[in-house]
mmCIF file of C-alpha atoms and ligand atoms in Angstrom:
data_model
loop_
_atom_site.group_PDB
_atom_site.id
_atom_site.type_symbol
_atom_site.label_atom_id
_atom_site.label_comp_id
_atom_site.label_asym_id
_atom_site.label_seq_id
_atom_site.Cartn_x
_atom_site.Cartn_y
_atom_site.Cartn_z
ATOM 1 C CA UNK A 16 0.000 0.000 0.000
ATOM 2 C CA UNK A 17 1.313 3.352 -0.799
ATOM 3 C CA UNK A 18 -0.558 5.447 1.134
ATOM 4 C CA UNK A 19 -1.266 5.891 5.388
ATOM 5 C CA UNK A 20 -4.169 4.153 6.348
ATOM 6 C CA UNK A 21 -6.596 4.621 10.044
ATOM 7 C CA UNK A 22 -4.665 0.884 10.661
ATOM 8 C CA UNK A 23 -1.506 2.361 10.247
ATOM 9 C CA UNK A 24 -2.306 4.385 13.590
ATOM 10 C CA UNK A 25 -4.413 1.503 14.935
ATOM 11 C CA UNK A 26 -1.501 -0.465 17.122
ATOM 12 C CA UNK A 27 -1.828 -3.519 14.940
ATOM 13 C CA UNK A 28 -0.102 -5.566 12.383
ATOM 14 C CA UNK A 29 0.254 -2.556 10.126
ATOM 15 C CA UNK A 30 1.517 -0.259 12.648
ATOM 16 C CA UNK A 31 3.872 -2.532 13.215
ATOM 17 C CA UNK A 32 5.027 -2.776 9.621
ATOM 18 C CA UNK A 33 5.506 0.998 9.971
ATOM 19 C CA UNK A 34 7.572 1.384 12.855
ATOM 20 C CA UNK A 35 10.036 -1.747 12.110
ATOM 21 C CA UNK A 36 10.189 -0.882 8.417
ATOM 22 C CA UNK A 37 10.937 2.625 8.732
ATOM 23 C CA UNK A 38 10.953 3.905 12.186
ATOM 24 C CA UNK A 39 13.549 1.453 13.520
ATOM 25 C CA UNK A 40 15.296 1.303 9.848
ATOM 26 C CA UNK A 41 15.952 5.280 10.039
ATOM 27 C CA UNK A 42 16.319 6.203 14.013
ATOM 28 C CA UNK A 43 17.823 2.366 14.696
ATOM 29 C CA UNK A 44 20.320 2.844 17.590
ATOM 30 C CA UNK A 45 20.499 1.068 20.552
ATOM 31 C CA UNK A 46 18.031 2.866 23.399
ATOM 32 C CA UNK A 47 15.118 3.251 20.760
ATOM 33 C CA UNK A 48 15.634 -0.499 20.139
ATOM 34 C CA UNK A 49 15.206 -1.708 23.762
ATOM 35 C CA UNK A 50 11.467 -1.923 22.181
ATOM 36 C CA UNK A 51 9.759 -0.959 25.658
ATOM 37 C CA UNK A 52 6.771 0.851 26.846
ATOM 38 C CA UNK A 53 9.473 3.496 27.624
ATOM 39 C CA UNK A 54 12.773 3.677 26.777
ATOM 40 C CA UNK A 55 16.072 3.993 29.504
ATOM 41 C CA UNK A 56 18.466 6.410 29.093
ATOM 42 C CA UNK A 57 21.826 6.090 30.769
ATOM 43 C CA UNK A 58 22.797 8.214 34.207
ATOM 44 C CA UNK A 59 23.393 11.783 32.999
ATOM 45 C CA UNK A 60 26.158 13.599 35.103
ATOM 46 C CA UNK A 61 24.980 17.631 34.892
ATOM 47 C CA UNK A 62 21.657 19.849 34.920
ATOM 48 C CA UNK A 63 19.384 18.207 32.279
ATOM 49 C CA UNK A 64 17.590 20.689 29.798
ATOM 50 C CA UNK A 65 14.114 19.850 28.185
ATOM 51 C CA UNK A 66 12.270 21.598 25.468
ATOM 52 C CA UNK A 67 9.186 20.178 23.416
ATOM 53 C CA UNK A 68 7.769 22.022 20.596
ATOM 54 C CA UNK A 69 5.450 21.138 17.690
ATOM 55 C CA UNK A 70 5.639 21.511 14.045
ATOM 56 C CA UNK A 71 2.292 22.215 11.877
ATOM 57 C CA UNK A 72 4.516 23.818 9.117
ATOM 58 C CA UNK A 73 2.252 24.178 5.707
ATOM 59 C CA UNK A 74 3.585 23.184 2.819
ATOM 60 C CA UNK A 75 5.498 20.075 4.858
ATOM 61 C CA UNK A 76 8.633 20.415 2.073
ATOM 62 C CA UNK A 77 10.376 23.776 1.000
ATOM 63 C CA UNK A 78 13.353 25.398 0.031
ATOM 64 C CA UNK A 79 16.190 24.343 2.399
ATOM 65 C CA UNK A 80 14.451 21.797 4.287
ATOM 66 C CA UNK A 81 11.112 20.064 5.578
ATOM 67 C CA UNK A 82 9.328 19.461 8.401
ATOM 68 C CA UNK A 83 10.949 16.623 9.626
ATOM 69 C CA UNK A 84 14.297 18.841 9.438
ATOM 70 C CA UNK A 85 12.811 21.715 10.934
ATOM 71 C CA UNK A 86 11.087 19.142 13.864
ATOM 72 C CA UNK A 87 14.843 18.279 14.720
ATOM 73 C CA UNK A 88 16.401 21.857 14.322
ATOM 74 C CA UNK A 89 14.160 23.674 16.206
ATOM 75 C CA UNK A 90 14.057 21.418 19.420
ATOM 76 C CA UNK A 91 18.119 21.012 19.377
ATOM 77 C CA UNK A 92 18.137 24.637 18.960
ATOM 78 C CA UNK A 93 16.024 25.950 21.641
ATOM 79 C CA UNK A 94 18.182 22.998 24.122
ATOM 80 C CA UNK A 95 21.182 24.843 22.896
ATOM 81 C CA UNK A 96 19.873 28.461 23.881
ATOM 82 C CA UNK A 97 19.721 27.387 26.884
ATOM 83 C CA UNK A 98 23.210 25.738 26.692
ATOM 84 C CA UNK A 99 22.741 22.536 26.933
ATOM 85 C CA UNK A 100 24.218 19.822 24.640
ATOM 86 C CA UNK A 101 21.762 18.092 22.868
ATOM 87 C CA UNK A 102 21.674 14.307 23.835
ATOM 88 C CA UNK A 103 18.278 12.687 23.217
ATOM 89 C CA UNK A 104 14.795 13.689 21.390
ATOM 90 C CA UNK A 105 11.412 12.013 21.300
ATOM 91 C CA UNK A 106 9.605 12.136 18.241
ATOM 92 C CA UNK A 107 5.475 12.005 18.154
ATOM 93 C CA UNK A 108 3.554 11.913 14.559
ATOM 94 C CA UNK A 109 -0.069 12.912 14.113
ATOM 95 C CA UNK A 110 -1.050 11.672 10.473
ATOM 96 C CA UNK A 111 -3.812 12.753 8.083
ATOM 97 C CA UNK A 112 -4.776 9.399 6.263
ATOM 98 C CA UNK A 113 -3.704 9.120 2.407
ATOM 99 C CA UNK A 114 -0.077 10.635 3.489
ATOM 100 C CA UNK A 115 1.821 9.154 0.419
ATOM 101 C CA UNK A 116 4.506 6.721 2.577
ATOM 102 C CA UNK A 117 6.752 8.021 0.311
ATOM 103 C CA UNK A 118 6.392 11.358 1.739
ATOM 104 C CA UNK A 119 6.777 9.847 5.250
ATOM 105 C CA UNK A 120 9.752 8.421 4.622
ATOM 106 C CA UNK A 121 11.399 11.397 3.122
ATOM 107 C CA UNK A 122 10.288 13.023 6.492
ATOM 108 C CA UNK A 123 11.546 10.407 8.181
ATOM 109 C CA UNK A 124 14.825 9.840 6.426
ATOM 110 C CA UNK A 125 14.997 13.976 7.197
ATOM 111 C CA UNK A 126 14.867 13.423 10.689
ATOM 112 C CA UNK A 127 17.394 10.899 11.372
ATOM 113 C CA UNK A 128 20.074 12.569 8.684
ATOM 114 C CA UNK A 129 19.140 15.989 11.164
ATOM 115 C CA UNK A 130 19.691 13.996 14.384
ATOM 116 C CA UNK A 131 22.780 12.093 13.418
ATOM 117 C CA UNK A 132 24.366 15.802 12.561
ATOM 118 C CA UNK A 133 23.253 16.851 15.846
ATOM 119 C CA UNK A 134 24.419 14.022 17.411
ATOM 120 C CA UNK A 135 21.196 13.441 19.188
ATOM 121 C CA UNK A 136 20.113 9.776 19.574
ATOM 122 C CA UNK A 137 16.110 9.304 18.679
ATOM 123 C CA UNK A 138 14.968 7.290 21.670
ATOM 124 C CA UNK A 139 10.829 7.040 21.556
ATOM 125 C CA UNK A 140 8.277 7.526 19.508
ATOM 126 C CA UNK A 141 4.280 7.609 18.516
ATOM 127 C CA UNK A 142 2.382 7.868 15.606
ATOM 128 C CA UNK A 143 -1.636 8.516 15.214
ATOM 129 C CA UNK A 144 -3.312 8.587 12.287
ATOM 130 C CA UNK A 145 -6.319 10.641 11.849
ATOM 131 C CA UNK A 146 -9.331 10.845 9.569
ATOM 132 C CA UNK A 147 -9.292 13.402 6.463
ATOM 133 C CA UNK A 148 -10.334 16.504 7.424
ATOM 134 C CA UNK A 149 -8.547 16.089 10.691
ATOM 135 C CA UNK A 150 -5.068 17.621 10.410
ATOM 136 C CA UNK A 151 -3.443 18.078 7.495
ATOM 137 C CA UNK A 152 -0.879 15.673 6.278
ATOM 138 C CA UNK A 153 1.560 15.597 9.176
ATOM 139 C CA UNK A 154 2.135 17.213 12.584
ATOM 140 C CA UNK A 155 5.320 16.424 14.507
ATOM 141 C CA UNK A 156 5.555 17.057 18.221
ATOM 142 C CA UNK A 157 9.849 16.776 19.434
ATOM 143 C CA UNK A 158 10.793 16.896 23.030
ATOM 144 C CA UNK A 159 14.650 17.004 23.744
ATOM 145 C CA UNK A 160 16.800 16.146 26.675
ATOM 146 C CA UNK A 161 20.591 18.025 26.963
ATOM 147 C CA UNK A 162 22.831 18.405 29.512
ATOM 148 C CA UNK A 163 24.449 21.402 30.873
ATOM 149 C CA UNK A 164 27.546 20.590 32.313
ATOM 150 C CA UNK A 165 28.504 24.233 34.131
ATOM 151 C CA UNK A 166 26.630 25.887 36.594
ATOM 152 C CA UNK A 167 26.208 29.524 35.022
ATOM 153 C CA UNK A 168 22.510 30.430 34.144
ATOM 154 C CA UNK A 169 21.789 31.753 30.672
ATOM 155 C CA UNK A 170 19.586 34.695 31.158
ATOM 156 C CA UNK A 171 18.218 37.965 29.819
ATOM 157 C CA UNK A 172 17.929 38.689 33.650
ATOM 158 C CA UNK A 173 22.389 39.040 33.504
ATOM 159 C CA UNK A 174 21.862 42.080 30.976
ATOM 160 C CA UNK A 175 24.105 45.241 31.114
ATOM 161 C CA UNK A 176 24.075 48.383 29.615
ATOM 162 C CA UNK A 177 27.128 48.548 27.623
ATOM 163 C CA UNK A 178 26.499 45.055 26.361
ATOM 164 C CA UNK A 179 26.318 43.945 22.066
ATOM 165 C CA UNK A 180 23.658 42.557 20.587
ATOM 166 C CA UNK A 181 24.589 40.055 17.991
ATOM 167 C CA UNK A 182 23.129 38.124 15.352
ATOM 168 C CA UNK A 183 24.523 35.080 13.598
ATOM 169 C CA UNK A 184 23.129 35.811 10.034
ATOM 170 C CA UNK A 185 20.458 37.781 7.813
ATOM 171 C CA UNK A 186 17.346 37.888 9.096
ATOM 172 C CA UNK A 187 13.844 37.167 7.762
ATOM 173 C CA UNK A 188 14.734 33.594 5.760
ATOM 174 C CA UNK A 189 13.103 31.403 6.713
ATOM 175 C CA UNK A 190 9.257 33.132 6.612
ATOM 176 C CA UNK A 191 9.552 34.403 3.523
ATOM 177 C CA UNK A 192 10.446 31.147 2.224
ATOM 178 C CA UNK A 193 7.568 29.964 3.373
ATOM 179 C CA UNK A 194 5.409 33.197 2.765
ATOM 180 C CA UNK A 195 6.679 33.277 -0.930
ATOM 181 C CA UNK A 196 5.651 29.375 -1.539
ATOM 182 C CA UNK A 197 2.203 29.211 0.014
ATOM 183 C CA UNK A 198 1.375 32.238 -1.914
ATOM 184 C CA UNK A 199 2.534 31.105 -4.847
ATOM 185 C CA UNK A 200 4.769 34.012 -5.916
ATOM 186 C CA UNK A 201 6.721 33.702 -9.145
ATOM 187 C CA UNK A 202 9.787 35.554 -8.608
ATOM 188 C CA UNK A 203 12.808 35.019 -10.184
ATOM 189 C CA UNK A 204 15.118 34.254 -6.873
ATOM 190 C CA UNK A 205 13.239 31.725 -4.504
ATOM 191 C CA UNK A 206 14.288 32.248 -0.993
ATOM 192 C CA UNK A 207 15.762 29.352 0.622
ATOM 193 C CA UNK A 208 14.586 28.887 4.271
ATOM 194 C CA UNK A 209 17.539 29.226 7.101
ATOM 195 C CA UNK A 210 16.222 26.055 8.854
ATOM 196 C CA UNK A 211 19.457 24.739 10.497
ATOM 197 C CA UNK A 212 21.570 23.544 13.438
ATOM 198 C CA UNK A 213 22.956 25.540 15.990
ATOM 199 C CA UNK A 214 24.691 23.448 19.009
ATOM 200 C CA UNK A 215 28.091 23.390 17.441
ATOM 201 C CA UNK A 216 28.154 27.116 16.951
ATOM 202 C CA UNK A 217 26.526 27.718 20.692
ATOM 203 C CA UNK A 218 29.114 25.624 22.122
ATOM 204 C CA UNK A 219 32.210 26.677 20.705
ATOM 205 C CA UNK A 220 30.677 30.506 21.586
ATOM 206 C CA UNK A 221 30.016 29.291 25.229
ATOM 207 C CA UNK A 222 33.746 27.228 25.563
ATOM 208 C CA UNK A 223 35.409 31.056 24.119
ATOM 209 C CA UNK A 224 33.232 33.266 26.326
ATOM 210 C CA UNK A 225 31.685 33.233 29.789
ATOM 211 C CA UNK A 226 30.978 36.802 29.015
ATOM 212 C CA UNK A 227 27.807 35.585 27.054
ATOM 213 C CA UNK A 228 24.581 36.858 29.178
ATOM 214 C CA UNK A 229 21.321 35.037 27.388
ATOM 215 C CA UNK A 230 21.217 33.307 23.492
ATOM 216 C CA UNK A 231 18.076 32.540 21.371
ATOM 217 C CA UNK A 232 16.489 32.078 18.581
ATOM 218 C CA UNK A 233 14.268 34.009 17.007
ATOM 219 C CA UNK A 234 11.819 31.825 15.207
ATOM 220 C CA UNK A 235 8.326 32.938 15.299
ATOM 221 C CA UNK A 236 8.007 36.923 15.723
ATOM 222 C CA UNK A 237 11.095 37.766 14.397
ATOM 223 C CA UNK A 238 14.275 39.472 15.896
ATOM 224 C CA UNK A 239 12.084 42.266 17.578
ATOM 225 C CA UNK A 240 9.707 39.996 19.083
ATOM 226 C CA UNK A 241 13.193 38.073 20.991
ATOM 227 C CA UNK A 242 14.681 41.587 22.085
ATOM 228 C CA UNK A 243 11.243 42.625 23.103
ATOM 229 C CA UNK A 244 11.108 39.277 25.326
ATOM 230 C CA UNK A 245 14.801 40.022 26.169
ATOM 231 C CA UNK A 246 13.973 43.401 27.828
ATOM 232 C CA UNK A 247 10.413 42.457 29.145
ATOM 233 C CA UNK A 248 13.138 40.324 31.594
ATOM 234 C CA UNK A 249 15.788 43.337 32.365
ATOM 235 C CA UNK A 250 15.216 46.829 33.381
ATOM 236 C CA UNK A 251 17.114 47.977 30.632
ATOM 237 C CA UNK A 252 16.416 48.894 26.528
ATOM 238 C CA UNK A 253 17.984 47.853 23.640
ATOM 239 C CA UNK A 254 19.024 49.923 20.742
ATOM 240 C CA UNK A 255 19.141 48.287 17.252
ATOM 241 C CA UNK A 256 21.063 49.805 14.366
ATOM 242 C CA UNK A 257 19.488 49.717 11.024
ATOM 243 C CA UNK A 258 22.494 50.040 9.155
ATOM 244 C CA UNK A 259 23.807 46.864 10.640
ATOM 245 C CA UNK A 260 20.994 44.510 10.212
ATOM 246 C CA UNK A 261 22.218 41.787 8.054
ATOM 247 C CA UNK A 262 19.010 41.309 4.972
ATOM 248 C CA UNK A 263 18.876 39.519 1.916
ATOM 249 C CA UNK A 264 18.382 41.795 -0.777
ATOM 250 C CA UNK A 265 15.839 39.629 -2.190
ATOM 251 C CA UNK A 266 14.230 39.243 1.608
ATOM 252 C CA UNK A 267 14.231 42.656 1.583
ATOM 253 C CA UNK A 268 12.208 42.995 -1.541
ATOM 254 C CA UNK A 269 9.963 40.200 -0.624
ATOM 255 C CA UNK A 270 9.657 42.221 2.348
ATOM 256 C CA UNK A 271 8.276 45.706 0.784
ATOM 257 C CA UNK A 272 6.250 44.057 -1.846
ATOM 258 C CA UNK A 273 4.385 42.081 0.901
ATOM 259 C CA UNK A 274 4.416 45.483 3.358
ATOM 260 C CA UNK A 275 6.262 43.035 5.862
ATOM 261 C CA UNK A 276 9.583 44.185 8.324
ATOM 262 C CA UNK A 277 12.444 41.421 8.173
ATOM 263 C CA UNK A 278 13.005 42.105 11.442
ATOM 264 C CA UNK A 279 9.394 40.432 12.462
ATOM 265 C CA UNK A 280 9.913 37.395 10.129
ATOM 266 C CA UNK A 281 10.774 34.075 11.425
ATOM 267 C CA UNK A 282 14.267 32.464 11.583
ATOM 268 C CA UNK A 283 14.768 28.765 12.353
ATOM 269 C CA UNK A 284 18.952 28.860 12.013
ATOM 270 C CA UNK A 285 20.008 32.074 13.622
ATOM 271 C CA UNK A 286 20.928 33.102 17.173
ATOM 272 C CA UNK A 287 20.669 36.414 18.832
ATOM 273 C CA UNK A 288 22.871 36.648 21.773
ATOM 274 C CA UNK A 289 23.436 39.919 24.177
ATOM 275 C CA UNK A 290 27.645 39.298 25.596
ATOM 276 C CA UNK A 291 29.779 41.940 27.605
ATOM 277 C CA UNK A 292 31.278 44.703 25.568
ATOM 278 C CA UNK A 293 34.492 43.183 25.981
ATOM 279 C CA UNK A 294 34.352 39.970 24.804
ATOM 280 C CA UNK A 295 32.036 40.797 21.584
ATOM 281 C CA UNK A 296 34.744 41.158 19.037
ATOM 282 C CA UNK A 297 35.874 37.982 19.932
ATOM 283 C CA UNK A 298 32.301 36.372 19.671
ATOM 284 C CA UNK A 299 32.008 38.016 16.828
ATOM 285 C CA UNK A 300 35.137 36.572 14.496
ATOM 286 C CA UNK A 301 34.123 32.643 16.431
ATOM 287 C CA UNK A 302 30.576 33.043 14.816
ATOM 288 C CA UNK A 303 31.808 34.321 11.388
ATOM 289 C CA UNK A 304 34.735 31.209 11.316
ATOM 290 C CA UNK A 305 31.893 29.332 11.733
ATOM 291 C CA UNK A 306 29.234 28.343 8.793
ATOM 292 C CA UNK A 307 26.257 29.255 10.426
ATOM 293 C CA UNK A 308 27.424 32.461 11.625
ATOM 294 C CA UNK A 309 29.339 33.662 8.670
ATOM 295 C CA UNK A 310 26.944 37.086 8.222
ATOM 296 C CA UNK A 311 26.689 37.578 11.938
ATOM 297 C CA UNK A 312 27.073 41.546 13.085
ATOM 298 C CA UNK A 313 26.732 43.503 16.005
ATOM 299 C CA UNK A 314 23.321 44.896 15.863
ATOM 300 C CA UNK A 315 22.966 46.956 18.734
ATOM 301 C CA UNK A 316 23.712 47.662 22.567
ATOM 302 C CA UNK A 317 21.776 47.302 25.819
ATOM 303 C CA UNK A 318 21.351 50.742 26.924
ATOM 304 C CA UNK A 319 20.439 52.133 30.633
ATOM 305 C CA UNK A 320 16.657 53.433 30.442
ATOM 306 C CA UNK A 321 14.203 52.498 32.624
ATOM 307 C CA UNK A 322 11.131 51.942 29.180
ATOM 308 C CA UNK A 323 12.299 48.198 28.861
ATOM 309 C CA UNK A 324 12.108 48.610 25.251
ATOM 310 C CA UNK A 325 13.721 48.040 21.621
ATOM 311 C CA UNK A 326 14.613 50.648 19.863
ATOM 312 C CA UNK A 327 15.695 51.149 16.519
ATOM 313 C CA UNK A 328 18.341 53.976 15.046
ATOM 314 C CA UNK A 329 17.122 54.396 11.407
ATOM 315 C CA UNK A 330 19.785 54.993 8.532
ATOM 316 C CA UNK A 331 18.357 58.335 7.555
ATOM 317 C CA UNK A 332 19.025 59.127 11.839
ATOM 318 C CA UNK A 333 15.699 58.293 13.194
ATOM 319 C CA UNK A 334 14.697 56.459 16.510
ATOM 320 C CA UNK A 335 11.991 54.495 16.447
ATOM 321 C CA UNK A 336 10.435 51.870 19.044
ATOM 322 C CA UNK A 337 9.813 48.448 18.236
ATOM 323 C CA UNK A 338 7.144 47.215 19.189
ATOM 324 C CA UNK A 339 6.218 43.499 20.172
ATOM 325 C CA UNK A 340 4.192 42.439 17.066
ATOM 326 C CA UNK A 341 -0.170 42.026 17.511
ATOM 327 C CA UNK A 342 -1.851 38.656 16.411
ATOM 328 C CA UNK A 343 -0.136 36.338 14.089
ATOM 329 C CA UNK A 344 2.118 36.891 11.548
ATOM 330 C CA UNK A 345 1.569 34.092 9.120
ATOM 331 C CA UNK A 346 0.062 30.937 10.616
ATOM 332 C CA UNK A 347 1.900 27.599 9.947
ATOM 333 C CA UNK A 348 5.208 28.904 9.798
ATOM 334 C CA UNK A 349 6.664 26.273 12.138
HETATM 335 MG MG1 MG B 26 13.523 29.263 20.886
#
């Protein structure tokens, strides 16, 4: 049969045919095939980290990645920001019946090529299948254990004013990727989606710098919606410079035709971290040695003000304040 079935989700013979024939053939390693109820991990010496997030990403395959990718990505990510090394992740599917298999198992393949470059072990996992009209095609829910071996604390809480803002890379990618696809645009450059890994990059940054306040990444809501979080947390404001924002041109382009700001546009492979004055040049040249931090700039500083807000230094000499964005963006970006 070439296409899910309700009995693939059912817990019988053919969700057993599933799970051994492409399940255990993709994400085969050791825990996951202890076959239990649950699975055992191994003592883990350190703080453990846990994030879970879900993926309802329309269209499920796009330029630069998928969602099985992105389900991998964003959960070793956000264990990262909080830096931890990712170890383990859990992956749940929720199925629309007449998924092509085919499709599944490029998902699936996607998954365990994302996991082995994380060097995260798959270790459980569920799938349901639902009736048409019920979801649409596939949801993917990832949970992710990492350990954090020192005892510092990662927060937006440790901000100074005098400290850089960086970013690892241009800004805006990955939602216009997705924007320009689901609307069908026919322009000449397609935009190819950031969706990436960003442990290695986090950890070299952390073993170079213990000047490093608070990292993350700012998927959903864009850059302004993570600085707006950033000084919700601190007493202090943040001013951006406009000049310094790293853009595609054709993001930017994207970005005025639509009437949308890149700096409100999801990411799913960049990092925006706030680090002591003195050790942000040397942050700086780690990310850019790096491949997923080859754009990265200094943005902006934290600044001492008691409005807790963003602001942004216009090119033509303006100051503006950025604001956290109302409703959503685009729906189904992640
Ligand atoms: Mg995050």
């Amino acid at each position: 049969m070439s296409i899910i079935t309700l009995s693939h989700g059912s817990g019988g013979k053919a969700t057993n045919k599933l799970i051994e024939e492409l399940f255990y053939k993709y994400f085969n390693n050791d825990i996951l095939l202890q076959k239990n109820d649950s699975s055992v991990l191994p003592n883990i010496d350190g703080r453990i980290a846990v994030s879970t997030d879900s993926f309802v990403i329309n269209p499920i395959f796009f330029n630069g990645g998928d969602i099985g990718k992105l389900s991998v990505c964003g959960t070793v990510n956000d264990l990262a920001m909080s830096g931890a090394t990712p170890l383990y992740i859990t992956v749940g599917f929720i199925i629309q019946e007449g998924l092509k298999i085919k499709e599944l198992e490029k998902v699936v393949k996607s998954i365990a090529a994302t996991a082995r470059k994380a060097n995260v072990k798959i270790v459980a996992g569920d799938t349901k299948v639902v009736e048409k009209g019920n979801a649409d095609k596939i949801y993917i829910n990832t949970t992710g254990i990492g350990v954090i071996k020192d005892e510092k604390y990662l927060s937006s809480e440790n901000i100074k004013p005098g400290d850089k803002v960086i970013v690892s890379g241009t800004l805006g990618d990955h939602g216009i990727c997705i924007m320009s696809k689901r609307k069908n645009l026919d322009f000449d450059v397609s935009v190819k989606s950031d969706c990436g890994l960003l442990n290695k990059l986090i950890k070299k940054i952390l073993s170079k710098s213990s000047n490093v306040r608070v990292l993350r990444d700012p998927t959903r809501g864009g850059l302004a919606t993570t600085l707006n979080e950033f000084v919700n947390e601190s007493p202090n404001s943040i001013l951006l410079y406009e000049q310094a924002l790293p853009v595609k041109e054709e993001v930017a382009s994207m970005c005025e035709i639509l009437g949308f700001e890149p700096l409100y546009i999801a990411n799913e492979g960049k990092v925006v971290l706030i680090v002591a004055e003195e050790d942000s040049e040397k942050v700086l040249e780690i990310m850019k040695k790096d491949p997923m931090g080859k754009e990265a700039q200094i943005i902006g500083e934290v600044i001492e003000d008691n409005n807790a807000v963003v602001y942004l230094k216009t090119e033509i000499g303006g100051t503006r304040i950025l604001n956290m964005p109302v409703g959503e963006l685009l729906p189904r970006i992640c």
